[in-house]
PDB file of C-alpha atoms in Angstrom:
ATOM      1  CA  MET G   1    -100.827 -26.680  70.528  1.00  0.00           C
ATOM      2  CA  ALA G   2    -101.631 -26.097  66.850  1.00  0.00           C
ATOM      3  CA  GLY G   3     -98.605 -28.102  65.682  1.00  0.00           C
ATOM      4  CA  ARG G   4     -99.445 -30.925  68.007  1.00  0.00           C
ATOM      5  CA  SER G   5    -103.070 -31.170  66.907  1.00  0.00           C
ATOM      6  CA  THR G   6    -102.000 -31.257  63.238  1.00  0.00           C
ATOM      7  CA  LYS G   7     -99.282 -33.846  63.703  1.00  0.00           C
ATOM      8  CA  GLN G   8    -101.355 -36.622  65.272  1.00  0.00           C
ATOM      9  CA  PRO G   9    -103.980 -36.858  62.486  1.00  0.00           C
ATOM     10  CA  ILE G  10    -101.172 -37.215  59.936  1.00  0.00           C
ATOM     11  CA  ALA G  11     -99.706 -40.120  61.901  1.00  0.00           C
ATOM     12  CA  ASP G  12    -103.165 -41.663  62.140  1.00  0.00           C
ATOM     13  CA  ARG G  13    -103.652 -41.234  58.395  1.00  0.00           C
ATOM     14  CA  MET G  14    -100.281 -42.829  57.651  1.00  0.00           C
ATOM     15  CA  TYR G  15    -101.206 -45.721  59.920  1.00  0.00           C
ATOM     16  CA  GLU G  16    -104.389 -46.293  57.907  1.00  0.00           C
ATOM     17  CA  VAL G  17    -102.616 -45.857  54.559  1.00  0.00           C
ATOM     18  CA  LEU G  18     -99.920 -48.384  55.415  1.00  0.00           C
ATOM     19  CA  LEU G  19    -102.381 -50.814  56.973  1.00  0.00           C
ATOM     20  CA  HIS G  20    -104.485 -50.717  53.813  1.00  0.00           C
ATOM     21  CA  GLN G  21    -101.396 -51.282  51.660  1.00  0.00           C
ATOM     22  CA  PHE G  22    -100.343 -54.291  53.726  1.00  0.00           C
ATOM     23  CA  MET G  23    -103.780 -55.890  53.713  1.00  0.00           C
ATOM     24  CA  SER G  24    -104.390 -55.195  50.007  1.00  0.00           C
ATOM     25  CA  GLY G  25    -101.076 -56.818  49.074  1.00  0.00           C
ATOM     26  CA  GLU G  26     -99.662 -53.555  47.714  1.00  0.00           C
ATOM     27  CA  ARG G  27     -96.742 -54.092  50.094  1.00  0.00           C
ATOM     28  CA  ALA G  28     -95.874 -57.752  50.352  1.00  0.00           C
ATOM     29  CA  ALA G  29     -95.224 -59.700  53.527  1.00  0.00           C
ATOM     30  CA  GLY G  30     -91.549 -59.406  54.459  1.00  0.00           C
ATOM     31  CA  GLN G  31     -90.991 -56.323  52.281  1.00  0.00           C
ATOM     32  CA  SER G  32     -88.492 -53.727  53.529  1.00  0.00           C
ATOM     33  CA  LEU G  33     -89.935 -50.369  54.610  1.00  0.00           C
ATOM     34  CA  ASN G  34     -87.429 -47.573  54.059  1.00  0.00           C
ATOM     35  CA  ILE G  35     -88.618 -44.484  55.937  1.00  0.00           C
ATOM     36  CA  GLY G  36     -86.884 -42.062  53.578  1.00  0.00           C
ATOM     37  CA  ALA G  37     -88.428 -43.690  50.511  1.00  0.00           C
ATOM     38  CA  LEU G  38     -91.849 -43.840  52.189  1.00  0.00           C
ATOM     39  CA  SER G  39     -91.588 -40.163  53.117  1.00  0.00           C
ATOM     40  CA  ARG G  40     -90.974 -39.207  49.478  1.00  0.00           C
ATOM     41  CA  GLU G  41     -93.582 -41.577  48.099  1.00  0.00           C
ATOM     42  CA  LEU G  42     -96.356 -40.503  50.489  1.00  0.00           C
ATOM     43  CA  ASP G  43     -95.267 -36.864  50.573  1.00  0.00           C
ATOM     44  CA  VAL G  44     -95.120 -36.569  54.365  1.00  0.00           C
ATOM     45  CA  SER G  45     -92.327 -35.927  56.834  1.00  0.00           C
ATOM     46  CA  GLN G  46     -90.560 -38.828  58.479  1.00  0.00           C
ATOM     47  CA  THR G  47     -91.851 -38.068  61.995  1.00  0.00           C
ATOM     48  CA  PRO G  48     -95.497 -39.152  61.488  1.00  0.00           C
ATOM     49  CA  LEU G  49     -94.275 -42.120  59.469  1.00  0.00           C
ATOM     50  CA  ARG G  50     -92.080 -43.221  62.369  1.00  0.00           C
ATOM     51  CA  GLU G  51     -95.047 -42.891  64.716  1.00  0.00           C
ATOM     52  CA  ALA G  52     -97.270 -44.924  62.401  1.00  0.00           C
ATOM     53  CA  LEU G  53     -94.622 -47.628  61.954  1.00  0.00           C
ATOM     54  CA  ALA G  54     -94.049 -47.805  65.721  1.00  0.00           C
ATOM     55  CA  ARG G  55     -97.777 -48.366  66.222  1.00  0.00           C
ATOM     56  CA  LEU G  56     -97.823 -51.012  63.508  1.00  0.00           C
ATOM     57  CA  GLU G  57     -94.801 -52.676  65.095  1.00  0.00           C
ATOM     58  CA  HIS G  58     -96.729 -52.872  68.349  1.00  0.00           C
ATOM     59  CA  THR G  59     -99.545 -54.738  66.575  1.00  0.00           C
ATOM     60  CA  GLY G  60     -97.149 -57.274  65.067  1.00  0.00           C
ATOM     61  CA  LEU G  61     -97.846 -56.298  61.448  1.00  0.00           C
ATOM     62  CA  VAL G  62     -94.476 -54.571  61.169  1.00  0.00           C
ATOM     63  CA  GLN G  63     -91.130 -55.771  62.479  1.00  0.00           C
ATOM     64  CA  ARG G  64     -88.022 -53.726  63.234  1.00  0.00           C
ATOM     65  CA  GLU G  65     -84.559 -55.203  62.911  1.00  0.00           C
ATOM     66  CA  ALA G  66     -81.390 -53.681  64.370  1.00  0.00           C
ATOM     67  CA  LEU G  67     -79.423 -51.712  61.757  1.00  0.00           C
ATOM     68  CA  ARG G  68     -81.882 -52.705  59.037  1.00  0.00           C
ATOM     69  CA  GLY G  69     -85.025 -50.741  59.865  1.00  0.00           C
ATOM     70  CA  TYR G  70     -88.631 -51.829  59.416  1.00  0.00           C
ATOM     71  CA  ARG G  71     -90.232 -54.468  57.264  1.00  0.00           C
ATOM     72  CA  VAL G  72     -93.710 -55.881  56.786  1.00  0.00           C
ATOM     73  CA  ALA G  73     -94.144 -58.933  59.000  1.00  0.00           C
ATOM     74  CA  PRO G  74     -93.678 -62.238  57.179  1.00  0.00           C
ATOM     75  CA  VAL G  75     -96.633 -64.523  56.558  1.00  0.00           C
ATOM     76  CA  MET G  76     -97.437 -66.826  59.433  1.00  0.00           C
ATOM     77  CA  THR G  77     -95.947 -70.270  59.651  1.00  0.00           C
ATOM     78  CA  ARG G  78     -98.276 -73.213  60.158  1.00  0.00           C
ATOM     79  CA  GLU G  79     -97.121 -73.436  63.758  1.00  0.00           C
ATOM     80  CA  GLU G  80     -97.977 -69.776  64.353  1.00  0.00           C
ATOM     81  CA  VAL G  81    -101.431 -70.241  62.798  1.00  0.00           C
ATOM     82  CA  GLU G  82    -102.052 -73.213  65.078  1.00  0.00           C
ATOM     83  CA  GLN G  83    -100.819 -71.399  68.179  1.00  0.00           C
ATOM     84  CA  LEU G  84    -102.873 -68.302  67.428  1.00  0.00           C
ATOM     85  CA  GLY G  85    -105.935 -70.502  66.933  1.00  0.00           C
ATOM     86  CA  GLU G  86    -105.326 -72.098  70.325  1.00  0.00           C
ATOM     87  CA  ALA G  87    -105.088 -68.692  71.995  1.00  0.00           C
ATOM     88  CA  ARG G  88    -108.214 -67.371  70.272  1.00  0.00           C
ATOM     89  CA  VAL G  89    -110.296 -70.423  71.083  1.00  0.00           C
ATOM     90  CA  LEU G  90    -109.480 -69.947  74.756  1.00  0.00           C
ATOM     91  CA  LEU G  91    -110.327 -66.242  74.755  1.00  0.00           C
ATOM     92  CA  GLU G  92    -112.993 -65.383  72.210  1.00  0.00           C
ATOM     93  CA  PRO G  93    -115.751 -67.809  73.268  1.00  0.00           C
ATOM     94  CA  ARG G  94    -115.552 -66.205  76.712  1.00  0.00           C
ATOM     95  CA  LEU G  95    -115.800 -62.747  75.168  1.00  0.00           C
ATOM     96  CA  ALA G  96    -118.902 -63.819  73.232  1.00  0.00           C
ATOM     97  CA  TYR G  97    -120.375 -65.376  76.382  1.00  0.00           C
ATOM     98  CA  GLU G  98    -119.964 -62.140  78.321  1.00  0.00           C
ATOM     99  CA  ALA G  99    -121.139 -59.913  75.465  1.00  0.00           C
ATOM    100  CA  ALA G 100    -124.361 -61.930  75.105  1.00  0.00           C
ATOM    101  CA  GLN G 101    -125.225 -60.991  78.685  1.00  0.00           C
ATOM    102  CA  ARG G 102    -124.580 -57.276  78.203  1.00  0.00           C
ATOM    103  CA  THR G 103    -126.307 -56.368  74.972  1.00  0.00           C
ATOM    104  CA  THR G 104    -127.554 -52.886  74.170  1.00  0.00           C
ATOM    105  CA  PRO G 105    -129.561 -51.731  71.135  1.00  0.00           C
ATOM    106  CA  GLU G 106    -126.534 -49.785  69.887  1.00  0.00           C
ATOM    107  CA  PHE G 107    -124.232 -52.796  70.217  1.00  0.00           C
ATOM    108  CA  LEU G 108    -126.658 -55.121  68.435  1.00  0.00           C
ATOM    109  CA  GLU G 109    -127.161 -52.638  65.609  1.00  0.00           C
ATOM    110  CA  GLY G 110    -123.412 -52.200  65.122  1.00  0.00           C
ATOM    111  CA  LEU G 111    -122.880 -55.961  65.224  1.00  0.00           C
ATOM    112  CA  ARG G 112    -125.668 -56.485  62.680  1.00  0.00           C
ATOM    113  CA  GLU G 113    -124.004 -54.000  60.321  1.00  0.00           C
ATOM    114  CA  ALA G 114    -120.654 -55.793  60.673  1.00  0.00           C
ATOM    115  CA  VAL G 115    -122.315 -59.142  59.924  1.00  0.00           C
ATOM    116  CA  GLU G 116    -124.066 -57.733  56.855  1.00  0.00           C
ATOM    117  CA  ASP G 117    -120.901 -56.073  55.559  1.00  0.00           C
ATOM    118  CA  PHE G 118    -119.015 -59.334  56.004  1.00  0.00           C
ATOM    119  CA  ARG G 119    -121.733 -61.242  54.156  1.00  0.00           C
ATOM    120  CA  ARG G 120    -121.567 -58.745  51.258  1.00  0.00           C
ATOM    121  CA  SER G 121    -117.802 -59.151  51.065  1.00  0.00           C
ATOM    122  CA  ALA G 122    -117.835 -62.945  51.094  1.00  0.00           C
ATOM    123  CA  GLU G 123    -118.431 -63.541  47.393  1.00  0.00           C
ATOM    124  CA  VAL G 124    -115.684 -61.183  46.212  1.00  0.00           C
ATOM    125  CA  ALA G 125    -113.133 -61.265  49.052  1.00  0.00           C
ATOM    126  CA  ASP G 126    -110.871 -63.606  47.094  1.00  0.00           C
ATOM    127  CA  THR G 127    -111.129 -61.861  43.738  1.00  0.00           C
ATOM    128  CA  GLU G 128    -111.448 -58.104  44.278  1.00  0.00           C
ATOM    129  CA  THR G 129    -109.247 -55.735  46.263  1.00  0.00           C
ATOM    130  CA  GLU G 130    -112.220 -53.744  47.524  1.00  0.00           C
ATOM    131  CA  GLY G 131    -113.965 -56.958  48.522  1.00  0.00           C
ATOM    132  CA  PHE G 132    -110.951 -58.119  50.471  1.00  0.00           C
ATOM    133  CA  ASP G 133    -110.704 -54.704  52.138  1.00  0.00           C
ATOM    134  CA  LEU G 134    -114.354 -54.907  53.242  1.00  0.00           C
ATOM    135  CA  TYR G 135    -113.802 -58.519  54.355  1.00  0.00           C
ATOM    136  CA  TRP G 136    -110.974 -57.830  56.791  1.00  0.00           C
ATOM    137  CA  ARG G 137    -112.391 -54.540  58.052  1.00  0.00           C
ATOM    138  CA  SER G 138    -115.823 -55.997  58.802  1.00  0.00           C
ATOM    139  CA  ASP G 139    -114.251 -59.112  60.315  1.00  0.00           C
ATOM    140  CA  ALA G 140    -112.056 -56.973  62.575  1.00  0.00           C
ATOM    141  CA  ARG G 141    -115.029 -54.803  63.567  1.00  0.00           C
ATOM    142  CA  PHE G 142    -117.166 -57.842  64.402  1.00  0.00           C
ATOM    143  CA  HIS G 143    -114.602 -59.394  66.725  1.00  0.00           C
ATOM    144  CA  MET G 144    -113.494 -56.117  68.318  1.00  0.00           C
ATOM    145  CA  MET G 145    -117.070 -55.074  69.089  1.00  0.00           C
ATOM    146  CA  ILE G 146    -117.683 -58.343  70.903  1.00  0.00           C
ATOM    147  CA  ALA G 147    -114.470 -57.928  72.888  1.00  0.00           C
ATOM    148  CA  ALA G 148    -115.404 -54.375  73.864  1.00  0.00           C
ATOM    149  CA  GLN G 149    -118.891 -55.475  74.943  1.00  0.00           C
ATOM    150  CA  SER G 150    -117.568 -58.176  77.280  1.00  0.00           C
ATOM    151  CA  GLY G 151    -117.517 -55.772  80.210  1.00  0.00           C
ATOM    152  CA  ASN G 152    -114.120 -57.062  81.303  1.00  0.00           C
ATOM    153  CA  ALA G 153    -111.307 -54.615  80.567  1.00  0.00           C
ATOM    154  CA  PHE G 154    -108.637 -57.271  81.086  1.00  0.00           C
ATOM    155  CA  LEU G 155    -110.229 -59.687  78.636  1.00  0.00           C
ATOM    156  CA  GLU G 156    -110.609 -56.850  76.139  1.00  0.00           C
ATOM    157  CA  LEU G 157    -106.937 -55.922  76.565  1.00  0.00           C
ATOM    158  CA  SER G 158    -105.993 -59.555  76.035  1.00  0.00           C
ATOM    159  CA  TYR G 159    -107.856 -59.544  72.740  1.00  0.00           C
ATOM    160  CA  ALA G 160    -106.269 -56.239  71.745  1.00  0.00           C
ATOM    161  CA  ALA G 161    -102.842 -57.735  72.403  1.00  0.00           C
ATOM    162  CA  LEU G 162    -103.628 -60.399  69.796  1.00  0.00           C
ATOM    163  CA  GLY G 163    -105.031 -57.864  67.342  1.00  0.00           C
ATOM    164  CA  GLY G 164    -101.968 -57.452  65.132  1.00  0.00           C
ATOM    165  CA  GLN G 165    -101.387 -61.183  64.978  1.00  0.00           C
ATOM    166  CA  ILE G 166    -105.017 -61.675  63.963  1.00  0.00           C
ATOM    167  CA  GLN G 167    -104.420 -59.132  61.195  1.00  0.00           C
ATOM    168  CA  ARG G 168    -101.395 -61.200  60.122  1.00  0.00           C
ATOM    169  CA  PHE G 169    -103.747 -64.190  60.083  1.00  0.00           C
ATOM    170  CA  ARG G 170    -106.086 -62.301  57.743  1.00  0.00           C
ATOM    171  CA  LEU G 171    -103.133 -61.162  55.650  1.00  0.00           C
ATOM    172  CA  PHE G 172    -101.888 -64.744  55.357  1.00  0.00           C
ATOM    173  CA  SER G 173    -105.336 -65.857  54.194  1.00  0.00           C
ATOM    174  CA  LYS G 174    -105.083 -63.658  51.107  1.00  0.00           C
ATOM    175  CA  PHE G 175    -102.226 -65.774  49.829  1.00  0.00           C
ATOM    176  CA  GLY G 176    -104.508 -68.811  49.714  1.00  0.00           C
ATOM    177  CA  ARG G 177    -108.166 -68.107  50.238  1.00  0.00           C
ATOM    178  CA  THR G 178    -110.077 -66.130  52.837  1.00  0.00           C
ATOM    179  CA  GLY G 179    -112.735 -68.728  53.569  1.00  0.00           C
ATOM    180  CA  ALA G 180    -115.169 -65.800  53.854  1.00  0.00           C
ATOM    181  CA  VAL G 181    -118.042 -67.751  52.262  1.00  0.00           C
ATOM    182  CA  SER G 182    -117.788 -70.336  55.047  1.00  0.00           C
ATOM    183  CA  ALA G 183    -117.160 -67.746  57.764  1.00  0.00           C
ATOM    184  CA  ALA G 184    -120.225 -65.598  56.938  1.00  0.00           C
ATOM    185  CA  PRO G 185    -122.822 -68.048  58.338  1.00  0.00           C
ATOM    186  CA  GLU G 186    -120.544 -68.621  61.336  1.00  0.00           C
ATOM    187  CA  HIS G 187    -120.603 -64.890  62.096  1.00  0.00           C
ATOM    188  CA  ASP G 188    -124.370 -64.945  61.722  1.00  0.00           C
ATOM    189  CA  ALA G 189    -124.672 -67.837  64.183  1.00  0.00           C
ATOM    190  CA  VAL G 190    -122.670 -65.908  66.782  1.00  0.00           C
ATOM    191  CA  TYR G 191    -124.796 -62.818  66.157  1.00  0.00           C
ATOM    192  CA  GLN G 192    -128.097 -64.675  66.425  1.00  0.00           C
ATOM    193  CA  ALA G 193    -127.073 -66.268  69.734  1.00  0.00           C
ATOM    194  CA  ILE G 194    -126.037 -62.874  71.113  1.00  0.00           C
ATOM    195  CA  VAL G 195    -129.338 -61.318  69.983  1.00  0.00           C
ATOM    196  CA  ALA G 196    -131.177 -64.111  71.787  1.00  0.00           C
ATOM    197  CA  GLY G 197    -129.143 -63.540  74.935  1.00  0.00           C
ATOM    198  CA  ASP G 198    -127.919 -67.144  74.697  1.00  0.00           C
ATOM    199  CA  ALA G 199    -124.490 -66.836  76.294  1.00  0.00           C
ATOM    200  CA  ASP G 200    -123.656 -70.538  76.064  1.00  0.00           C
ATOM    201  CA  GLY G 201    -124.804 -70.643  72.443  1.00  0.00           C
ATOM    202  CA  ALA G 202    -122.743 -67.565  71.590  1.00  0.00           C
ATOM    203  CA  ALA G 203    -119.643 -69.088  73.157  1.00  0.00           C
ATOM    204  CA  GLU G 204    -120.102 -72.368  71.286  1.00  0.00           C
ATOM    205  CA  ALA G 205    -120.771 -70.591  67.985  1.00  0.00           C
ATOM    206  CA  MET G 206    -117.644 -68.506  68.435  1.00  0.00           C
ATOM    207  CA  ARG G 207    -115.600 -71.575  69.304  1.00  0.00           C
ATOM    208  CA  HIS G 208    -116.867 -73.306  66.144  1.00  0.00           C
ATOM    209  CA  HIS G 209    -115.991 -70.229  64.088  1.00  0.00           C
ATOM    210  CA  ILE G 210    -112.423 -69.869  65.383  1.00  0.00           C
ATOM    211  CA  ILE G 211    -111.686 -73.563  64.895  1.00  0.00           C
ATOM    212  CA  GLY G 212    -113.186 -73.437  61.408  1.00  0.00           C
ATOM    213  CA  ALA G 213    -111.219 -70.348  60.388  1.00  0.00           C
ATOM    214  CA  THR G 214    -107.977 -71.892  61.606  1.00  0.00           C
ATOM    215  CA  GLU G 215    -108.593 -75.197  59.849  1.00  0.00           C
ATOM    216  CA  ARG G 216    -109.565 -73.495  56.589  1.00  0.00           C
ATOM    217  CA  LEU G 217    -106.334 -71.524  56.529  1.00  0.00           C
ATOM    218  CA  LEU G 218    -104.223 -74.568  57.333  1.00  0.00           C
ATOM    219  CA  ASP G 219    -105.934 -76.518  54.562  1.00  0.00           C
ATOM    220  CA  ALA G 220    -105.609 -73.733  51.974  1.00  0.00           C
TER     221      ALA G 220
END
């Protein structure tokens, strides 16, 4: 049992380390990921690295090719950005609609913190590594909290299935611009509608946000 309890945290830590490196640009989109080299560089055994890479592959941020191993997923094509936007605009307004009807003090407090963190990141997300890190983490937390509060496990699972591709979307934005300054008031509009219990308003604000984020990236 002791070995098992020690092993899983290492895999979790490697997952976070690699995710941070991908999102910070330390490992570029499309870059090869040699497990042996990673093991030496990060000073861990290959087993937790394989577990972390398998989890990242499941999200879509890492790809595995036969006989060639793993690599960081390539940046999204315009068609992929458009298709992801179409999927999100079908799903996320509904999640916001449902979440607005199921608020709790704890949920609203957590959502407020995510909105404030995102607002703080907006001015520096395009110029500072730490700012970009706060940008994508607070953005991910904002959207995931709303999905979890929807009260519908199948809708939440549908959002989770898109999670890695949404991270690729955020990763792609770093190569142009994040659009965080424009997105911050959009997050606030969703939050304010949810606080008010305005389900229709929350859905419309989320729809406006997803369309805006997609268009900003395509125009970058």
